[in-house]
Short mmCIF file of C-alpha atoms in Angstrom, two decimals:
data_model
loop_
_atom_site.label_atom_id
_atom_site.label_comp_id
_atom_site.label_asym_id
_atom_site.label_seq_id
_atom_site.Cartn_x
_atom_site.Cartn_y
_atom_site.Cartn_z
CA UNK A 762 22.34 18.57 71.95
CA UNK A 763 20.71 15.24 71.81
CA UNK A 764 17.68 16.55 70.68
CA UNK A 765 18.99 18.84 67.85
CA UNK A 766 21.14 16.01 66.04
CA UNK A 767 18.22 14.18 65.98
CA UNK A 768 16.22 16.94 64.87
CA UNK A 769 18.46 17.81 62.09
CA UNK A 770 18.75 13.70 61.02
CA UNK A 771 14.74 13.79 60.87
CA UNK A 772 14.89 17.21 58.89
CA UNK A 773 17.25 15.47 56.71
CA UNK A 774 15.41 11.98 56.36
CA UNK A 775 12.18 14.49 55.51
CA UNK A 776 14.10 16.26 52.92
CA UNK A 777 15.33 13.01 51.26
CA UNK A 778 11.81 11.59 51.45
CA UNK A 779 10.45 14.54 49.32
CA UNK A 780 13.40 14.79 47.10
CA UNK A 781 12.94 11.01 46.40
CA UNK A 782 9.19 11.50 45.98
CA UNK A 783 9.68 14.39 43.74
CA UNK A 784 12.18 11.72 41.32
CA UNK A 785 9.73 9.44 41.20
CA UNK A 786 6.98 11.98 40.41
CA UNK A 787 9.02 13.02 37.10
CA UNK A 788 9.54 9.31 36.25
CA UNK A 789 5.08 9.14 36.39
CA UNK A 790 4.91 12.26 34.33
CA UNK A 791 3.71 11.80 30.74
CA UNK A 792 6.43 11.66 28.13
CA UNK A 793 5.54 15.07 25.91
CA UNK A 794 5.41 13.26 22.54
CA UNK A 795 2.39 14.43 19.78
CA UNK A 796 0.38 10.67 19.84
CA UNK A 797 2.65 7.83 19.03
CA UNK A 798 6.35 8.45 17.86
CA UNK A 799 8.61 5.79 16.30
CA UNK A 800 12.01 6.65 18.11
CA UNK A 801 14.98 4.92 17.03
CA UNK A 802 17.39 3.52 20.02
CA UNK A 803 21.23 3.47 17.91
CA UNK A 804 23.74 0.44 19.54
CA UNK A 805 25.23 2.05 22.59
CA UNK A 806 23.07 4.58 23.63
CA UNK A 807 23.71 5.61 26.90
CA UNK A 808 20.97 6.62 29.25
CA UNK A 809 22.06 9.97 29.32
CA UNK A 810 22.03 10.60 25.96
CA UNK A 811 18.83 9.11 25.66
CA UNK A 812 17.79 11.64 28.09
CA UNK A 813 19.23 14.73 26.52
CA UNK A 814 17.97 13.81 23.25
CA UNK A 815 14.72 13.18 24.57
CA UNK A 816 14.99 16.92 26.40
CA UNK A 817 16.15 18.35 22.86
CA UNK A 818 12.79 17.18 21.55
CA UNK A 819 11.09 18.89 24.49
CA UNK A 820 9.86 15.94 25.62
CA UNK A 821 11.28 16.22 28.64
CA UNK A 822 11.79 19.16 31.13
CA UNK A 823 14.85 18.04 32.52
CA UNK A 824 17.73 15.07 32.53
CA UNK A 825 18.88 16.01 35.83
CA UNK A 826 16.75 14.30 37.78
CA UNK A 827 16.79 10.93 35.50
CA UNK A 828 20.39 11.28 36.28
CA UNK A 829 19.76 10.58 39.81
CA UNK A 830 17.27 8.43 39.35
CA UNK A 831 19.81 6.30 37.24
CA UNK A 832 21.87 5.85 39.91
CA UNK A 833 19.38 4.70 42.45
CA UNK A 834 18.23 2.43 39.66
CA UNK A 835 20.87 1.03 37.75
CA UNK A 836 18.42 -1.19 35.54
CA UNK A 837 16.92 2.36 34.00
CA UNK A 838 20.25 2.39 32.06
CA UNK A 839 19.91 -0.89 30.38
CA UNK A 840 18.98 0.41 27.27
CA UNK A 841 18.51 -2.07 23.72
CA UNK A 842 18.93 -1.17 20.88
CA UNK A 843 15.72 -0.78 18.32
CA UNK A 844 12.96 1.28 16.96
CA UNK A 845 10.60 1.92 20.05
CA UNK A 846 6.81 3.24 19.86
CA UNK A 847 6.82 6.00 22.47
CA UNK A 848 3.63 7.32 23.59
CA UNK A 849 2.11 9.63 26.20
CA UNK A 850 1.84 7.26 28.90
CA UNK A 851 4.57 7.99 32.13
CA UNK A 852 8.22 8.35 31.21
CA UNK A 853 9.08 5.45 33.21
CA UNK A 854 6.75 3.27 31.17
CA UNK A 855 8.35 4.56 28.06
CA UNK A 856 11.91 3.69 29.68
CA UNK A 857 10.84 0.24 30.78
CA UNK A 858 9.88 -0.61 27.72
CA UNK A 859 13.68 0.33 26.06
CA UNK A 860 14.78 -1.78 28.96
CA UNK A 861 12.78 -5.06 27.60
CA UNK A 862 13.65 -4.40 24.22
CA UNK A 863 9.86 -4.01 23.34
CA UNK A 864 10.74 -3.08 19.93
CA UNK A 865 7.80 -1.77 17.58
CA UNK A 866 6.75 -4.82 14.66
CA UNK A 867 6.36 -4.74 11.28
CA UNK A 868 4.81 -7.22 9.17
CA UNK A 869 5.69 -8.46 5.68
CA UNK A 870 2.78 -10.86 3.61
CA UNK A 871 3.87 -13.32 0.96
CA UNK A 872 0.39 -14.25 -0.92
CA UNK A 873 -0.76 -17.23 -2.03
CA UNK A 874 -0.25 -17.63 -5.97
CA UNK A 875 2.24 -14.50 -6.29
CA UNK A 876 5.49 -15.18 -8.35
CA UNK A 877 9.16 -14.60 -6.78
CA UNK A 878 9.43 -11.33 -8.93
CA UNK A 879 6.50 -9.71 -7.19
CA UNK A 880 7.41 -11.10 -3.61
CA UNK A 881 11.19 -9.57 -4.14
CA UNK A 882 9.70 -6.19 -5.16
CA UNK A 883 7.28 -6.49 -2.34
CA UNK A 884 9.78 -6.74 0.18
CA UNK A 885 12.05 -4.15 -0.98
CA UNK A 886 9.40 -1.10 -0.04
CA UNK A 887 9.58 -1.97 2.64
CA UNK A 888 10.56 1.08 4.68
CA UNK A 889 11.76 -0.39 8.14
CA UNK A 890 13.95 -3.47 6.69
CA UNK A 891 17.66 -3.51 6.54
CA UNK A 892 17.65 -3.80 2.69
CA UNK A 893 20.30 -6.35 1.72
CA UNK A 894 18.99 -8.37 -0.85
CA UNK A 895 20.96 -9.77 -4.25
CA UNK A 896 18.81 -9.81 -6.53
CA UNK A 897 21.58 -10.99 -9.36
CA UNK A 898 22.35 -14.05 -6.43
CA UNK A 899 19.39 -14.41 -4.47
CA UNK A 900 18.88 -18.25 -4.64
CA UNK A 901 22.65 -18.59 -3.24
CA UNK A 902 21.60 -15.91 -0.69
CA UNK A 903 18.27 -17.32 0.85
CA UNK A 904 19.56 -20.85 0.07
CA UNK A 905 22.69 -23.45 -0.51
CA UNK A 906 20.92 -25.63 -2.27
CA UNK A 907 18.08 -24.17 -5.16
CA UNK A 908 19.14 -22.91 -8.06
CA UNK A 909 15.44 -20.99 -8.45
CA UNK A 910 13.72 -19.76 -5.57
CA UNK A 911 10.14 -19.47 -7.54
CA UNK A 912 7.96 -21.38 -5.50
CA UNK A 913 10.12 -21.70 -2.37
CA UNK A 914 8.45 -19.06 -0.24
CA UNK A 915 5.73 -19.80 1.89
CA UNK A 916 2.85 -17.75 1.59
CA UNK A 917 1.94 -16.14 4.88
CA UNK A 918 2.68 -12.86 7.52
CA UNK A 919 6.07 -12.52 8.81
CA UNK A 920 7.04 -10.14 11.31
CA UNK A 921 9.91 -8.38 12.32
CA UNK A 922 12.12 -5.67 13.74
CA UNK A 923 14.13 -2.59 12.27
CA UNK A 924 17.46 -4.65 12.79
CA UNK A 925 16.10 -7.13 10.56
CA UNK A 926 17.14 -7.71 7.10
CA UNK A 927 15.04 -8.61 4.08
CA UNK A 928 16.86 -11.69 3.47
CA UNK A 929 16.63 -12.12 7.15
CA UNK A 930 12.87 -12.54 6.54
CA UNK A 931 12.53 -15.03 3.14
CA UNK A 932 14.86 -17.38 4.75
CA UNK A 933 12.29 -17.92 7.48
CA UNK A 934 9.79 -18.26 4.20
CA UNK A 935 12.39 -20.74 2.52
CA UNK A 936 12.45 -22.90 6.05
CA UNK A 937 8.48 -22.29 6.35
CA UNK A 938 8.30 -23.96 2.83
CA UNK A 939 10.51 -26.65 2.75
CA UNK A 940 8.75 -27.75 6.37
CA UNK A 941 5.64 -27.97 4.96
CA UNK A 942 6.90 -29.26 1.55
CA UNK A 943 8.47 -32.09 3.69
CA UNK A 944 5.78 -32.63 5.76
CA UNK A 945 3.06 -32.95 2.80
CA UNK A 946 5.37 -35.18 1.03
CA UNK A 947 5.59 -37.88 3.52
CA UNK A 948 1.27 -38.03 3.29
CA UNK A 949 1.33 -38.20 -0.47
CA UNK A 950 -1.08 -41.29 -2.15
CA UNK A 951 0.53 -44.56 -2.58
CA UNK A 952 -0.26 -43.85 -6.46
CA UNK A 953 0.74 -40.59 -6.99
CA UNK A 954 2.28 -39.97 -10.23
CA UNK A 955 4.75 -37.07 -9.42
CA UNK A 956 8.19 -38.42 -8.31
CA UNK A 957 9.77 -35.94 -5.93
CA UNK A 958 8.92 -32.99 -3.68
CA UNK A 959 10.03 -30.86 -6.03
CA UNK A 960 7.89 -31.92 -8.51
CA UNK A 961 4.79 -31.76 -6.04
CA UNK A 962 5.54 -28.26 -6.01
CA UNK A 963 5.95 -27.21 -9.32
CA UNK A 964 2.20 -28.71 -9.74
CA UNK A 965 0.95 -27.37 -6.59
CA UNK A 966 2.02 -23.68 -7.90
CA UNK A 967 0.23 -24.30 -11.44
CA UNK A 968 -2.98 -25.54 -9.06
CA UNK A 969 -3.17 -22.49 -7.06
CA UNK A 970 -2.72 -19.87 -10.06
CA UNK A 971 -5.73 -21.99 -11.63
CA UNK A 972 -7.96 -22.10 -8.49
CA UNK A 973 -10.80 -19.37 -8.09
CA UNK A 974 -12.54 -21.26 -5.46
CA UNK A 975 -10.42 -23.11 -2.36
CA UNK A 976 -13.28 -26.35 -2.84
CA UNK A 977 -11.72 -27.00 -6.10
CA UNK A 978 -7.78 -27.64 -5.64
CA UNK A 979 -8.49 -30.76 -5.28
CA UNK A 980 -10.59 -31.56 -8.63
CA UNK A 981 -7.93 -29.12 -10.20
CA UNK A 982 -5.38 -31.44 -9.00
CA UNK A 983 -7.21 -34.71 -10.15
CA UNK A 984 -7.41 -33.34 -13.53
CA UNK A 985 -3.73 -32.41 -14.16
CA UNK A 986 -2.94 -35.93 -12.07
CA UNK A 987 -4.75 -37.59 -15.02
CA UNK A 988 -3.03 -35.86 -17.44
CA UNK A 989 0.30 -36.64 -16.40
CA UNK A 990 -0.63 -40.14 -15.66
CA UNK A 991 -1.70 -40.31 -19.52
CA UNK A 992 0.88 -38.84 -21.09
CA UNK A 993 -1.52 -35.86 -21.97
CA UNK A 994 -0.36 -32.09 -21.88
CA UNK A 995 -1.25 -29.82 -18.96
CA UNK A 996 -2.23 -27.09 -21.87
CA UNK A 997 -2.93 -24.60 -18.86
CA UNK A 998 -2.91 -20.64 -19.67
CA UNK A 999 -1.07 -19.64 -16.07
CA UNK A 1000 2.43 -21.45 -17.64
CA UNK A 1001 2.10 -19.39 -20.78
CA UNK A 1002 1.92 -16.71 -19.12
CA UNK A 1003 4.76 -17.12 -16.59
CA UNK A 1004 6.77 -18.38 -19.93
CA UNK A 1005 6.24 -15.19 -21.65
CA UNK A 1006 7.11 -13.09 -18.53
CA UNK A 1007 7.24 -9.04 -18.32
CA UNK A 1008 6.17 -9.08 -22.20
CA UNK A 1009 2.74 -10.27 -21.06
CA UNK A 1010 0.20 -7.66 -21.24
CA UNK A 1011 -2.76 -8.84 -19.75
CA UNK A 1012 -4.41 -10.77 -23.05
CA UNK A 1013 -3.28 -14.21 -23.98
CA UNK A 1014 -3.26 -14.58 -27.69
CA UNK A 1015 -3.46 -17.50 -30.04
CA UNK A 1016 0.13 -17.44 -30.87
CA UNK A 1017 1.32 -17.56 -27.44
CA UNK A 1018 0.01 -21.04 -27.18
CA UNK A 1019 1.80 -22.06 -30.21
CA UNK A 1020 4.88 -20.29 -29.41
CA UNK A 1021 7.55 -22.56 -27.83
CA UNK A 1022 8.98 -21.86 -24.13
CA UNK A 1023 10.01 -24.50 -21.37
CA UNK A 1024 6.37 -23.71 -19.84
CA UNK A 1025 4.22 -23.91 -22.69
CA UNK A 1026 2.33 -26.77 -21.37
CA UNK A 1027 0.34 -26.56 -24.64
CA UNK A 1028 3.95 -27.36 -26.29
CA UNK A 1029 5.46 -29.62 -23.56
CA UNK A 1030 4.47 -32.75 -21.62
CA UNK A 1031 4.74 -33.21 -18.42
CA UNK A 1032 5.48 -29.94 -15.75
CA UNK A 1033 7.02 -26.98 -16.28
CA UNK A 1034 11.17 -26.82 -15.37
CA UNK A 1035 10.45 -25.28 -12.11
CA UNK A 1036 6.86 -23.90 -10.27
CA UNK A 1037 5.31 -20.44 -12.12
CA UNK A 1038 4.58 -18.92 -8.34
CA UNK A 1039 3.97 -19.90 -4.06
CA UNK A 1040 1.46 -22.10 -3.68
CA UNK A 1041 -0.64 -22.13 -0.73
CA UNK A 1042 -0.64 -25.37 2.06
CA UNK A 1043 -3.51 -26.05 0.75
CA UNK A 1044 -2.72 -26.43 -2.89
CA UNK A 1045 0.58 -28.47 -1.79
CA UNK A 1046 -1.61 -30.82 -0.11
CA UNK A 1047 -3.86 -31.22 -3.47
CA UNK A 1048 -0.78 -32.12 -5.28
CA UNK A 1049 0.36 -34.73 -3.60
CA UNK A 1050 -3.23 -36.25 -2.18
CA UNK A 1051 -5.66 -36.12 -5.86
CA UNK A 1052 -9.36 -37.37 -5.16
CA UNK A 1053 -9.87 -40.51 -7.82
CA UNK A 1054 -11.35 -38.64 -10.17
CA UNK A 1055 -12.11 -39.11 -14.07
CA UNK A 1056 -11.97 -35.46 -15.19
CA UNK A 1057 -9.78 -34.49 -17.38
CA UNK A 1058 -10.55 -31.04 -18.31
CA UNK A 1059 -11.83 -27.58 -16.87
CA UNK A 1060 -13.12 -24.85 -18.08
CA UNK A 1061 -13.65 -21.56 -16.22
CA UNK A 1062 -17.59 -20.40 -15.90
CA UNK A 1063 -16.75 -16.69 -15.43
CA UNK A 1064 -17.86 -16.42 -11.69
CA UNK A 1065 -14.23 -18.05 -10.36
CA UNK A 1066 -15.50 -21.78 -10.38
CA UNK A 1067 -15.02 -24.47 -13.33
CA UNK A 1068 -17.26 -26.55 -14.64
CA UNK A 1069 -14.90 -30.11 -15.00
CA UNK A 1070 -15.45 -32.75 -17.70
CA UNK A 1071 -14.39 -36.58 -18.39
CA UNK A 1072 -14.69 -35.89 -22.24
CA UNK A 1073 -13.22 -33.98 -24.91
CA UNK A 1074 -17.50 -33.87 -26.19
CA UNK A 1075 -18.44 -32.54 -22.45
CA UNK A 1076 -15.77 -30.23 -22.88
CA UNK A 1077 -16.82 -28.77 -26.06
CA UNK A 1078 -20.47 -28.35 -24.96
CA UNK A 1079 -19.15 -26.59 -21.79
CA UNK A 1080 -17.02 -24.42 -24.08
CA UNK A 1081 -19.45 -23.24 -25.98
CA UNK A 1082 -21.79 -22.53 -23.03
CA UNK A 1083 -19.00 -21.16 -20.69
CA UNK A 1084 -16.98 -19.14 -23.06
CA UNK A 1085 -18.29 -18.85 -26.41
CA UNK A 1086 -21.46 -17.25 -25.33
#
């Protein structure tokens, strides 16, 4: 009798051991997806229904067993919330990676020299963002304390999740810019001429929309530094054209230098009411450190460098040779 119990208790302990091996064979088959698949995981999803819908899609053969499974395993069920990239690697591999919220990124990129408008506009294409920007408030919305959020974004790559929102993601490019804002600031020169932070950044934006080559923000710089310390006007083309706004069409005339607006810096001295686009870390630290320099004008050469000058004469002569030729 002995011998048939255990007989019967092996039988059983073999049957178990296939049964169990069988389980764990499903959980190592591939997961029948075509390639990659975005698959979105909705706020709680239990693992069951994650099973059957993954069955609906014929994915998988069966939830029964991943029902078992799930009990043997109870950390299979602890499912986040997210947009996943499922492949065709093994189903468990696929589940883990629910489990450790392994969420698929996307990436947004503010460039260097781009004005608020086209940064907003930028940002609300794209697809996988929780859209939830006001554009009739945004300044109130990304931050308490600007009234005008031109300039305030720092150009770079942000990345981020489906459960993200877009305001979610230029309030991390408000922080990024006031960091390094505060951080240039406190290396400025002894000298420098511009007052506040604030002001270092309106100039650093006119500095990057006039640089073609990176080697010259700081020459750029030195020039517009001597122009403020002299009382002379900026009289630089990027401020017209930010003044005149969606009217501009891609020519600057004569009479939109003569035509008043806040950022005619042919018109106005000193900067413009507030910066004309995102300047780059390295045009913030131009700003606020200027090489000694006598130049006081630029002109561009046509092949994205400027040839600088001390003189109104030198600039005439490079004029001519630059742009009247």
């Amino acid at each position: 009798m002995i011998k048939v119990i255990v007989s019967v208790l092996l039988l059983a302990l073999l049957c178990c051991g296939i049964g169990y091996q069988q389980l764990q064979a499903a959980l190592k088959m591939p997961l029948k997806v075509e390639n990659s698949t975005l698959f979105k995981v909705k706020r709680g999803t239990g693992f069951y229904q994650l099973c059957q819908a993954w069955q609906a899609k014929q994915w998988l053969d069966s939830c029964f067993k991943f029902q078992i499974l799930a009990k043997l395993d109870p950390t299979l069920t602890d499912l986040k919330a997210g947009l996943y990239e499922l492949d065709t690697s093994a189903v468990i591999d696929n589940i883990r990676r629910i489990n450790q919220g392994a969420q698929v990124s996307f990436s947004f990129t503010i460039i260097e020299g781009q004005p608020l408008r086209d940064v907003v506009a930028n940002i609300q294409k794209q697809a996988h963002l929780t859209q939830d920007l006001q554009t009739e408030n945004l300044a109130t919305q990304i931050s308490s304390t600007q009234e005008n959020l031109e300039g305030w974004l720092f150009p770079d790559t942000y990345h981020y999740h489906s459960e993200d929102t877009a305001s979610g993601v230029l309030k991390r490019a408000y922080n990024k810019m006031q960091q390094e804002l505060d951080a240039a600031w406190q290396t400025r020169a002894p000298d420098l001429v511009l007052s506040s932070p604030y002001e270092a950044l309106i100039l650093a934006s006119i500095i990057e929309k006039e640089t073609g080559l990176a080697s010259e923000r700081p020459l750029i710089s030195a020039v517009f530094t001597n122009r403020l310390k002299t009382n002379m006007r900026l009289q630089t083309d990027p401020t017209v054209i930010y003044g005149i706004g969606a009217d501009f069409d891609g020519d600057i005339k004569r009479k939109d230098l003569t035509t008043y607006t806040p950022y005619n810096t042919y018109k106005i001295k000193g900067l413009p009411p507030t910066p004309i686009a995102m300047p780059s870390k390295a045009a913030i630290l131009a700003a606020v450190n200027p090489p000694e320099s006598e130049y006081v004008y630029f002109v561009a050469k046509g092949d994205g460098s400027h040839q600088f000058s001390k003189t109104l004469q030198e600039h005439n002569r490079a004029v001519k040779q630059y742009q009247l030729n």
